[in-house]
Amino acid sequence: SQAIGSIKAALASPKNPSFRLVEVEFPVLAAQNKLGDGSLRSAKEAEAANLQFALKLAKSISIPFVGPKVYVVASSAASNSFAASVAKKAGGSATVISLKDGLPGFDATDIVIFLTPSTSADYRTAESIATSGTVGGVIIVNGYAKDAKSVRQEATMAYYYKPLTYNSQVAGYLVREYPSQWTAVDAVTNSALGAFTDEEILVRKTNTPDLRTSVKLVQKSFDERAIEARRRG
């Protein structure tokens, strides 16, 4: 998939070689946002979809008997039963660990995937591993409960896909496929409305984009199309 290709590109050549933290953020449920309608059912569906993506990513990174070794890290807030179910589904494609149990000793080529981290301790641990110089890379998959301090600006956003709504409908998207720039896209014409560098779009000292300019571009395109449609009658 596009996300996995972008992750591999970011691992091979991160924005900051001494800060080997790569992030992906996208809605795993096609018709919903991260937690859908907020129900327990949609939360479970999102959890399962995130896990499916993480295991698919692990299999695409690691070649049997060759490596690198891939770890999937369950959040410190995850239940023991969830961590056990992740390990069962991972099979031999990845080694599953829970932050509740501490961390193993890593090798320089190891890849560590943090599955939906949700606490400050999760994010700080991911950052610590990424800057330790002891792993090949750290990947955050769809972090929850992010704030301004969760992921630093030195990290590399490998893949980002955010639907942008206007008049209660999806009017466009903000997309990032590393190493390409961030791009605001019209949902109807699929045309690029604007492109941005990290320096132009990221909220200061974070790895989170400021959506305001992209939303304005999408709204402008939507309104211009509506005006043109009315003019044509």
PDB file of N, CA and C in Angstrom, residues 100-196:
ATOM      1  N   LYS A 100       3.947  -2.760  29.731  1.00  0.00           N
ATOM      2  CA  LYS A 100       3.789  -3.119  31.146  1.00  0.00           C
ATOM      3  C   LYS A 100       4.892  -4.073  31.604  1.00  0.00           C
ATOM      4  N   ASP A 101       5.420  -4.838  30.642  1.00  0.00           N
ATOM      5  CA  ASP A 101       6.422  -5.859  30.975  1.00  0.00           C
ATOM      6  C   ASP A 101       7.856  -5.383  30.766  1.00  0.00           C
ATOM      7  N   GLY A 102       8.026  -4.118  30.361  1.00  0.00           N
ATOM      8  CA  GLY A 102       9.369  -3.612  30.113  1.00  0.00           C
ATOM      9  C   GLY A 102       9.832  -3.923  28.704  1.00  0.00           C
ATOM     10  N   LEU A 103      11.030  -3.463  28.363  1.00  0.00           N
ATOM     11  CA  LEU A 103      11.552  -3.604  27.008  1.00  0.00           C
ATOM     12  C   LEU A 103      12.718  -4.578  26.954  1.00  0.00           C
ATOM     13  N   PRO A 104      12.852  -5.294  25.842  1.00  0.00           N
ATOM     14  CA  PRO A 104      13.999  -6.189  25.676  1.00  0.00           C
ATOM     15  C   PRO A 104      15.225  -5.405  25.217  1.00  0.00           C
ATOM     16  N   GLY A 105      16.347  -6.073  25.079  1.00  0.00           N
ATOM     17  CA  GLY A 105      17.522  -5.446  24.485  1.00  0.00           C
ATOM     18  C   GLY A 105      17.373  -5.495  22.966  1.00  0.00           C
ATOM     19  N   PHE A 106      17.533  -4.360  22.307  1.00  0.00           N
ATOM     20  CA  PHE A 106      17.349  -4.301  20.857  1.00  0.00           C
ATOM     21  C   PHE A 106      18.682  -4.386  20.132  1.00  0.00           C
ATOM     22  N   ASP A 107      18.631  -4.858  18.882  1.00  0.00           N
ATOM     23  CA  ASP A 107      19.781  -4.833  17.980  1.00  0.00           C
ATOM     24  C   ASP A 107      19.666  -3.655  17.039  1.00  0.00           C
ATOM     25  N   ALA A 108      20.781  -3.288  16.436  1.00  0.00           N
ATOM     26  CA  ALA A 108      20.848  -2.063  15.642  1.00  0.00           C
ATOM     27  C   ALA A 108      19.935  -2.055  14.422  1.00  0.00           C
ATOM     28  N   THR A 109      19.541  -3.225  13.935  1.00  0.00           N
ATOM     29  CA  THR A 109      18.683  -3.265  12.749  1.00  0.00           C
ATOM     30  C   THR A 109      17.207  -3.465  13.093  1.00  0.00           C
ATOM     31  N   ASP A 110      16.884  -3.652  14.362  1.00  0.00           N
ATOM     32  CA  ASP A 110      15.500  -3.944  14.746  1.00  0.00           C
ATOM     33  C   ASP A 110      14.560  -2.784  14.416  1.00  0.00           C
ATOM     34  N   ILE A 111      13.332  -3.138  14.047  1.00  0.00           N
ATOM     35  CA  ILE A 111      12.276  -2.160  13.811  1.00  0.00           C
ATOM     36  C   ILE A 111      11.211  -2.352  14.883  1.00  0.00           C
ATOM     37  N   VAL A 112      10.822  -1.254  15.523  1.00  0.00           N
ATOM     38  CA  VAL A 112       9.877  -1.311  16.634  1.00  0.00           C
ATOM     39  C   VAL A 112       8.611  -0.542  16.247  1.00  0.00           C
ATOM     40  N   ILE A 113       7.484  -1.259  16.189  1.00  0.00           N
ATOM     41  CA  ILE A 113       6.204  -0.656  15.813  1.00  0.00           C
ATOM     42  C   ILE A 113       5.369  -0.432  17.068  1.00  0.00           C
ATOM     43  N   PHE A 114       5.034   0.815  17.355  1.00  0.00           N
ATOM     44  CA  PHE A 114       4.151   1.138  18.471  1.00  0.00           C
ATOM     45  C   PHE A 114       2.721   1.177  17.944  1.00  0.00           C
ATOM     46  N   LEU A 115       1.917   0.246  18.416  1.00  0.00           N
ATOM     47  CA  LEU A 115       0.541   0.118  17.955  1.00  0.00           C
ATOM     48  C   LEU A 115      -0.379   1.029  18.763  1.00  0.00           C
ATOM     49  N   THR A 116      -0.888   2.066  18.104  1.00  0.00           N
ATOM     50  CA  THR A 116      -1.805   3.042  18.705  1.00  0.00           C
ATOM     51  C   THR A 116      -1.428   3.444  20.128  1.00  0.00           C
ATOM     52  N   PRO A 117      -0.252   4.050  20.314  1.00  0.00           N
ATOM     53  CA  PRO A 117       0.106   4.538  21.649  1.00  0.00           C
ATOM     54  C   PRO A 117      -0.931   5.556  22.120  1.00  0.00           C
ATOM     55  N   SER A 118      -1.172   5.601  23.433  1.00  0.00           N
ATOM     56  CA  SER A 118      -2.241   6.474  23.914  1.00  0.00           C
ATOM     57  C   SER A 118      -1.910   7.210  25.206  1.00  0.00           C
ATOM     58  N   THR A 119      -0.724   6.985  25.758  1.00  0.00           N
ATOM     59  CA  THR A 119      -0.346   7.681  26.991  1.00  0.00           C
ATOM     60  C   THR A 119       0.974   8.417  26.771  1.00  0.00           C
ATOM     61  N   SER A 120       1.245   9.381  27.623  1.00  0.00           N
ATOM     62  CA  SER A 120       2.501  10.128  27.505  1.00  0.00           C
ATOM     63  C   SER A 120       3.689   9.192  27.681  1.00  0.00           C
ATOM     64  N   ALA A 121       3.525   8.164  28.516  1.00  0.00           N
ATOM     65  CA  ALA A 121       4.606   7.194  28.719  1.00  0.00           C
ATOM     66  C   ALA A 121       4.897   6.430  27.430  1.00  0.00           C
ATOM     67  N   ASP A 122       3.846   6.095  26.673  1.00  0.00           N
ATOM     68  CA  ASP A 122       4.032   5.422  25.383  1.00  0.00           C
ATOM     69  C   ASP A 122       4.881   6.283  24.453  1.00  0.00           C
ATOM     70  N   TYR A 123       4.500   7.536  24.325  1.00  0.00           N
ATOM     71  CA  TYR A 123       5.200   8.431  23.391  1.00  0.00           C
ATOM     72  C   TYR A 123       6.642   8.694  23.825  1.00  0.00           C
ATOM     73  N   ARG A 124       6.855   8.871  25.134  1.00  0.00           N
ATOM     74  CA  ARG A 124       8.215   9.123  25.620  1.00  0.00           C
ATOM     75  C   ARG A 124       9.094   7.881  25.407  1.00  0.00           C
ATOM     76  N   THR A 125       8.525   6.690  25.567  1.00  0.00           N
ATOM     77  CA  THR A 125       9.301   5.467  25.348  1.00  0.00           C
ATOM     78  C   THR A 125       9.667   5.334  23.876  1.00  0.00           C
ATOM     79  N   ALA A 126       8.723   5.626  22.993  1.00  0.00           N
ATOM     80  CA  ALA A 126       8.999   5.575  21.555  1.00  0.00           C
ATOM     81  C   ALA A 126      10.116   6.545  21.189  1.00  0.00           C
ATOM     82  N   GLU A 127      10.060   7.742  21.762  1.00  0.00           N
ATOM     83  CA  GLU A 127      11.082   8.758  21.500  1.00  0.00           C
ATOM     84  C   GLU A 127      12.443   8.318  22.027  1.00  0.00           C
ATOM     85  N   SER A 128      12.449   7.738  23.217  1.00  0.00           N
ATOM     86  CA  SER A 128      13.701   7.289  23.831  1.00  0.00           C
ATOM     87  C   SER A 128      14.376   6.209  22.986  1.00  0.00           C
ATOM     88  N   ILE A 129      13.587   5.260  22.498  1.00  0.00           N
ATOM     89  CA  ILE A 129      14.149   4.199  21.655  1.00  0.00           C
ATOM     90  C   ILE A 129      14.667   4.774  20.345  1.00  0.00           C
ATOM     91  N   ALA A 130      13.904   5.720  19.771  1.00  0.00           N
ATOM     92  CA  ALA A 130      14.265   6.299  18.469  1.00  0.00           C
ATOM     93  C   ALA A 130      15.572   7.079  18.521  1.00  0.00           C
ATOM     94  N   THR A 131      15.890   7.645  19.677  1.00  0.00           N
ATOM     95  CA  THR A 131      17.104   8.457  19.810  1.00  0.00           C
ATOM     96  C   THR A 131      18.254   7.688  20.448  1.00  0.00           C
ATOM     97  N   SER A 132      18.024   6.416  20.770  1.00  0.00           N
ATOM     98  CA  SER A 132      19.034   5.637  21.491  1.00  0.00           C
ATOM     99  C   SER A 132      20.189   5.177  20.605  1.00  0.00           C
ATOM    100  N   GLY A 133      19.943   5.142  19.285  1.00  0.00           N
ATOM    101  CA  GLY A 133      20.966   4.649  18.370  1.00  0.00           C
ATOM    102  C   GLY A 133      21.100   3.139  18.385  1.00  0.00           C
ATOM    103  N   THR A 134      20.142   2.449  19.033  1.00  0.00           N
ATOM    104  CA  THR A 134      20.235   0.991  19.169  1.00  0.00           C
ATOM    105  C   THR A 134      19.259   0.240  18.271  1.00  0.00           C
ATOM    106  N   VAL A 135      18.437   0.965  17.487  1.00  0.00           N
ATOM    107  CA  VAL A 135      17.466   0.302  16.601  1.00  0.00           C
ATOM    108  C   VAL A 135      17.532   0.910  15.202  1.00  0.00           C
ATOM    109  N   GLY A 136      16.956   0.168  14.254  1.00  0.00           N
ATOM    110  CA  GLY A 136      16.899   0.671  12.885  1.00  0.00           C
ATOM    111  C   GLY A 136      15.837   1.729  12.701  1.00  0.00           C
ATOM    112  N   GLY A 137      14.783   1.656  13.510  1.00  0.00           N
ATOM    113  CA  GLY A 137      13.733   2.652  13.415  1.00  0.00           C
ATOM    114  C   GLY A 137      12.561   2.331  14.316  1.00  0.00           C
ATOM    115  N   VAL A 138      11.782   3.370  14.646  1.00  0.00           N
ATOM    116  CA  VAL A 138      10.573   3.239  15.449  1.00  0.00           C
ATOM    117  C   VAL A 138       9.411   3.798  14.634  1.00  0.00           C
ATOM    118  N   ILE A 139       8.313   3.067  14.601  1.00  0.00           N
ATOM    119  CA  ILE A 139       7.141   3.488  13.830  1.00  0.00           C
ATOM    120  C   ILE A 139       5.949   3.621  14.767  1.00  0.00           C
ATOM    121  N   ILE A 140       5.300   4.780  14.754  1.00  0.00           N
ATOM    122  CA  ILE A 140       4.066   4.983  15.503  1.00  0.00           C
ATOM    123  C   ILE A 140       2.897   4.842  14.535  1.00  0.00           C
ATOM    124  N   VAL A 141       2.016   3.903  14.813  1.00  0.00           N
ATOM    125  CA  VAL A 141       0.834   3.690  13.976  1.00  0.00           C
ATOM    126  C   VAL A 141      -0.396   4.280  14.666  1.00  0.00           C
ATOM    127  N   ASN A 142      -0.920   5.344  14.075  1.00  0.00           N
ATOM    128  CA  ASN A 142      -2.173   5.959  14.534  1.00  0.00           C
ATOM    129  C   ASN A 142      -2.242   6.179  16.030  1.00  0.00           C
ATOM    130  N   GLY A 143      -1.371   7.050  16.508  1.00  0.00           N
ATOM    131  CA  GLY A 143      -1.380   7.385  17.921  1.00  0.00           C
ATOM    132  C   GLY A 143      -2.692   8.021  18.354  1.00  0.00           C
ATOM    133  N   TYR A 144      -3.142   7.674  19.554  1.00  0.00           N
ATOM    134  CA  TYR A 144      -4.351   8.259  20.134  1.00  0.00           C
ATOM    135  C   TYR A 144      -3.964   9.298  21.181  1.00  0.00           C
ATOM    136  N   ALA A 145      -4.918  10.153  21.485  1.00  0.00           N
ATOM    137  CA  ALA A 145      -4.759  11.120  22.578  1.00  0.00           C
ATOM    138  C   ALA A 145      -3.470  11.926  22.441  1.00  0.00           C
ATOM    139  N   LYS A 146      -3.176  12.358  21.209  1.00  0.00           N
ATOM    140  CA  LYS A 146      -1.976  13.158  20.991  1.00  0.00           C
ATOM    141  C   LYS A 146      -2.183  14.590  21.460  1.00  0.00           C
ATOM    142  N   ASP A 147      -1.124  15.154  22.010  1.00  0.00           N
ATOM    143  CA  ASP A 147      -1.133  16.582  22.310  1.00  0.00           C
ATOM    144  C   ASP A 147       0.143  17.192  21.755  1.00  0.00           C
ATOM    145  N   ALA A 148       0.382  18.437  22.063  1.00  0.00           N
ATOM    146  CA  ALA A 148       1.513  19.159  21.474  1.00  0.00           C
ATOM    147  C   ALA A 148       2.862  18.545  21.823  1.00  0.00           C
ATOM    148  N   LYS A 149       2.910  17.764  22.909  1.00  0.00           N
ATOM    149  CA  LYS A 149       4.181  17.194  23.352  1.00  0.00           C
ATOM    150  C   LYS A 149       4.355  15.723  22.966  1.00  0.00           C
ATOM    151  N   SER A 150       3.375  15.140  22.290  1.00  0.00           N
ATOM    152  CA  SER A 150       3.415  13.698  22.028  1.00  0.00           C
ATOM    153  C   SER A 150       4.544  13.294  21.095  1.00  0.00           C
ATOM    154  N   VAL A 151       4.649  13.973  19.949  1.00  0.00           N
ATOM    155  CA  VAL A 151       5.668  13.632  18.951  1.00  0.00           C
ATOM    156  C   VAL A 151       6.380  14.905  18.518  1.00  0.00           C
ATOM    157  N   ARG A 152       7.684  14.916  18.642  1.00  0.00           N
ATOM    158  CA  ARG A 152       8.472  16.111  18.335  1.00  0.00           C
ATOM    159  C   ARG A 152       8.597  16.346  16.839  1.00  0.00           C
ATOM    160  N   GLN A 153       8.951  17.571  16.477  1.00  0.00           N
ATOM    161  CA  GLN A 153       9.057  17.957  15.072  1.00  0.00           C
ATOM    162  C   GLN A 153      10.203  17.264  14.345  1.00  0.00           C
ATOM    163  N   GLU A 154      11.145  16.697  15.091  1.00  0.00           N
ATOM    164  CA  GLU A 154      12.255  15.989  14.446  1.00  0.00           C
ATOM    165  C   GLU A 154      11.820  14.653  13.839  1.00  0.00           C
ATOM    166  N   ALA A 155      10.635  14.163  14.224  1.00  0.00           N
ATOM    167  CA  ALA A 155      10.123  12.905  13.685  1.00  0.00           C
ATOM    168  C   ALA A 155       9.760  13.072  12.215  1.00  0.00           C
ATOM    169  N   THR A 156       9.585  11.953  11.524  1.00  0.00           N
ATOM    170  CA  THR A 156       9.228  11.969  10.106  1.00  0.00           C
ATOM    171  C   THR A 156       7.797  11.455   9.941  1.00  0.00           C
ATOM    172  N   MET A 157       6.915  12.308   9.416  1.00  0.00           N
ATOM    173  CA  MET A 157       5.566  11.839   9.099  1.00  0.00           C
ATOM    174  C   MET A 157       5.650  11.144   7.742  1.00  0.00           C
ATOM    175  N   ALA A 158       5.590   9.818   7.767  1.00  0.00           N
ATOM    176  CA  ALA A 158       5.749   9.053   6.534  1.00  0.00           C
ATOM    177  C   ALA A 158       4.475   9.064   5.701  1.00  0.00           C
ATOM    178  N   TYR A 159       3.345   8.898   6.374  1.00  0.00           N
ATOM    179  CA  TYR A 159       2.076   8.853   5.654  1.00  0.00           C
ATOM    180  C   TYR A 159       0.996   9.511   6.494  1.00  0.00           C
ATOM    181  N   TYR A 160       0.253  10.416   5.855  1.00  0.00           N
ATOM    182  CA  TYR A 160      -0.829  11.127   6.544  1.00  0.00           C
ATOM    183  C   TYR A 160      -1.981  11.280   5.563  1.00  0.00           C
ATOM    184  N   TYR A 161      -3.173  10.965   6.045  1.00  0.00           N
ATOM    185  CA  TYR A 161      -4.362  11.073   5.190  1.00  0.00           C
ATOM    186  C   TYR A 161      -5.513  11.553   6.057  1.00  0.00           C
ATOM    187  N   LYS A 162      -5.979  12.769   5.792  1.00  0.00           N
ATOM    188  CA  LYS A 162      -7.010  13.377   6.641  1.00  0.00           C
ATOM    189  C   LYS A 162      -8.141  13.935   5.789  1.00  0.00           C
ATOM    190  N   PRO A 163      -9.342  13.364   5.878  1.00  0.00           N
ATOM    191  CA  PRO A 163     -10.490  13.952   5.182  1.00  0.00           C
ATOM    192  C   PRO A 163     -10.811  15.326   5.776  1.00  0.00           C
ATOM    193  N   LEU A 164     -11.107  16.279   4.895  1.00  0.00           N
ATOM    194  CA  LEU A 164     -11.449  17.634   5.326  1.00  0.00           C
ATOM    195  C   LEU A 164     -12.906  17.894   4.952  1.00  0.00           C
ATOM    196  N   THR A 165     -13.720  18.245   5.937  1.00  0.00           N
ATOM    197  CA  THR A 165     -15.152  18.413   5.686  1.00  0.00           C
ATOM    198  C   THR A 165     -15.525  19.884   5.510  1.00  0.00           C
ATOM    199  N   TYR A 166     -16.584  20.084   4.729  1.00  0.00           N
ATOM    200  CA  TYR A 166     -17.150  21.413   4.498  1.00  0.00           C
ATOM    201  C   TYR A 166     -18.616  21.211   4.155  1.00  0.00           C
ATOM    202  N   ASN A 167     -19.495  21.979   4.794  1.00  0.00           N
ATOM    203  CA  ASN A 167     -20.937  21.804   4.604  1.00  0.00           C
ATOM    204  C   ASN A 167     -21.371  20.358   4.871  1.00  0.00           C
ATOM    205  N   SER A 168     -20.815  19.796   5.925  1.00  0.00           N
ATOM    206  CA  SER A 168     -21.176  18.455   6.397  1.00  0.00           C
ATOM    207  C   SER A 168     -20.858  17.338   5.411  1.00  0.00           C
ATOM    208  N   GLN A 169     -19.906  17.562   4.543  1.00  0.00           N
ATOM    209  CA  GLN A 169     -19.477  16.503   3.635  1.00  0.00           C
ATOM    210  C   GLN A 169     -17.971  16.586   3.411  1.00  0.00           C
ATOM    211  N   VAL A 170     -17.359  15.478   2.992  1.00  0.00           N
ATOM    212  CA  VAL A 170     -15.928  15.475   2.717  1.00  0.00           C
ATOM    213  C   VAL A 170     -15.685  16.239   1.417  1.00  0.00           C
ATOM    214  N   ALA A 171     -14.981  17.344   1.528  1.00  0.00           N
ATOM    215  CA  ALA A 171     -14.729  18.193   0.368  1.00  0.00           C
ATOM    216  C   ALA A 171     -13.297  18.079  -0.139  1.00  0.00           C
ATOM    217  N   GLY A 172     -12.426  17.482   0.671  1.00  0.00           N
ATOM    218  CA  GLY A 172     -11.036  17.354   0.259  1.00  0.00           C
ATOM    219  C   GLY A 172     -10.243  16.551   1.263  1.00  0.00           C
ATOM    220  N   TYR A 173      -8.943  16.509   1.035  1.00  0.00           N
ATOM    221  CA  TYR A 173      -8.057  15.719   1.887  1.00  0.00           C
ATOM    222  C   TYR A 173      -6.728  16.450   2.056  1.00  0.00           C
ATOM    223  N   LEU A 174      -6.085  16.180   3.173  1.00  0.00           N
ATOM    224  CA  LEU A 174      -4.683  16.553   3.319  1.00  0.00           C
ATOM    225  C   LEU A 174      -3.899  15.256   3.318  1.00  0.00           C
ATOM    226  N   VAL A 175      -2.948  15.144   2.388  1.00  0.00           N
ATOM    227  CA  VAL A 175      -2.220  13.901   2.180  1.00  0.00           C
ATOM    228  C   VAL A 175      -0.720  14.151   2.258  1.00  0.00           C
ATOM    229  N   ARG A 176      -0.020  13.190   2.851  1.00  0.00           N
ATOM    230  CA  ARG A 176       1.444  13.238   2.841  1.00  0.00           C
ATOM    231  C   ARG A 176       1.970  11.824   2.594  1.00  0.00           C
ATOM    232  N   GLU A 177       2.713  11.653   1.524  1.00  0.00           N
ATOM    233  CA  GLU A 177       3.374  10.389   1.222  1.00  0.00           C
ATOM    234  C   GLU A 177       4.865  10.672   1.094  1.00  0.00           C
ATOM    235  N   TYR A 178       5.595  10.388   2.162  1.00  0.00           N
ATOM    236  CA  TYR A 178       7.022  10.704   2.218  1.00  0.00           C
ATOM    237  C   TYR A 178       7.778   9.975   1.093  1.00  0.00           C
ATOM    238  N   PRO A 179       8.722  10.673   0.437  1.00  0.00           N
ATOM    239  CA  PRO A 179       9.301  11.982   0.764  1.00  0.00           C
ATOM    240  C   PRO A 179       8.616  13.170   0.088  1.00  0.00           C
ATOM    241  N   SER A 180       7.440  12.963  -0.501  1.00  0.00           N
ATOM    242  CA  SER A 180       6.731  14.066  -1.145  1.00  0.00           C
ATOM    243  C   SER A 180       6.243  15.073  -0.108  1.00  0.00           C
ATOM    244  N   GLN A 181       5.870  16.260  -0.577  1.00  0.00           N
ATOM    245  CA  GLN A 181       5.356  17.291   0.313  1.00  0.00           C
ATOM    246  C   GLN A 181       3.935  16.953   0.761  1.00  0.00           C
ATOM    247  N   TRP A 182       3.464  17.703   1.726  1.00  0.00           N
ATOM    248  CA  TRP A 182       2.066  17.634   2.143  1.00  0.00           C
ATOM    249  C   TRP A 182       1.229  18.286   1.043  1.00  0.00           C
ATOM    250  N   THR A 183       0.086  17.691   0.705  1.00  0.00           N
ATOM    251  CA  THR A 183      -0.722  18.211  -0.388  1.00  0.00           C
ATOM    252  C   THR A 183      -2.188  18.258  -0.014  1.00  0.00           C
ATOM    253  N   ALA A 184      -2.821  19.420  -0.260  1.00  0.00           N
ATOM    254  CA  ALA A 184      -4.272  19.546  -0.100  1.00  0.00           C
ATOM    255  C   ALA A 184      -4.905  19.155  -1.428  1.00  0.00           C
ATOM    256  N   VAL A 185      -5.881  18.244  -1.375  1.00  0.00           N
ATOM    257  CA  VAL A 185      -6.467  17.674  -2.587  1.00  0.00           C
ATOM    258  C   VAL A 185      -7.977  17.894  -2.596  1.00  0.00           C
ATOM    259  N   ASP A 186      -8.520  18.282  -3.754  1.00  0.00           N
ATOM    260  CA  ASP A 186      -9.960  18.425  -3.927  1.00  0.00           C
ATOM    261  C   ASP A 186     -10.590  17.040  -4.047  1.00  0.00           C
ATOM    262  N   ALA A 187     -11.633  16.767  -3.265  1.00  0.00           N
ATOM    263  CA  ALA A 187     -12.236  15.436  -3.260  1.00  0.00           C
ATOM    264  C   ALA A 187     -13.001  15.123  -4.542  1.00  0.00           C
ATOM    265  N   VAL A 188     -13.478  16.140  -5.251  1.00  0.00           N
ATOM    266  CA  VAL A 188     -14.268  15.918  -6.459  1.00  0.00           C
ATOM    267  C   VAL A 188     -13.382  15.773  -7.691  1.00  0.00           C
ATOM    268  N   THR A 189     -12.460  16.693  -7.868  1.00  0.00           N
ATOM    269  CA  THR A 189     -11.606  16.688  -9.063  1.00  0.00           C
ATOM    270  C   THR A 189     -10.309  15.914  -8.852  1.00  0.00           C
ATOM    271  N   ASN A 190      -9.985  15.630  -7.578  1.00  0.00           N
ATOM    272  CA  ASN A 190      -8.736  14.949  -7.214  1.00  0.00           C
ATOM    273  C   ASN A 190      -7.495  15.761  -7.603  1.00  0.00           C
ATOM    274  N   SER A 191      -7.698  17.053  -7.781  1.00  0.00           N
ATOM    275  CA  SER A 191      -6.579  17.921  -8.160  1.00  0.00           C
ATOM    276  C   SER A 191      -5.912  18.502  -6.923  1.00  0.00           C
ATOM    277  N   ALA A 192      -4.621  18.774  -7.039  1.00  0.00           N
ATOM    278  CA  ALA A 192      -3.856  19.357  -5.935  1.00  0.00           C
ATOM    279  C   ALA A 192      -4.178  20.847  -5.834  1.00  0.00           C
ATOM    280  N   LEU A 193      -4.513  21.288  -4.635  1.00  0.00           N
ATOM    281  CA  LEU A 193      -4.863  22.695  -4.409  1.00  0.00           C
ATOM    282  C   LEU A 193      -3.708  23.474  -3.796  1.00  0.00           C
ATOM    283  N   GLY A 194      -2.741  22.754  -3.211  1.00  0.00           N
ATOM    284  CA  GLY A 194      -1.597  23.412  -2.590  1.00  0.00           C
ATOM    285  C   GLY A 194      -0.661  22.377  -2.007  1.00  0.00           C
ATOM    286  N   ALA A 195       0.622  22.698  -1.961  1.00  0.00           N
ATOM    287  CA  ALA A 195       1.623  21.782  -1.417  1.00  0.00           C
ATOM    288  C   ALA A 195       2.448  22.520  -0.368  1.00  0.00           C
ATOM    289  N   PHE A 196       2.870  21.781   0.657  1.00  0.00           N
ATOM    290  CA  PHE A 196       3.538  22.410   1.798  1.00  0.00           C
ATOM    291  C   PHE A 196       4.717  21.565   2.277  1.00  0.00           C
TER     292      PHE A 196
END
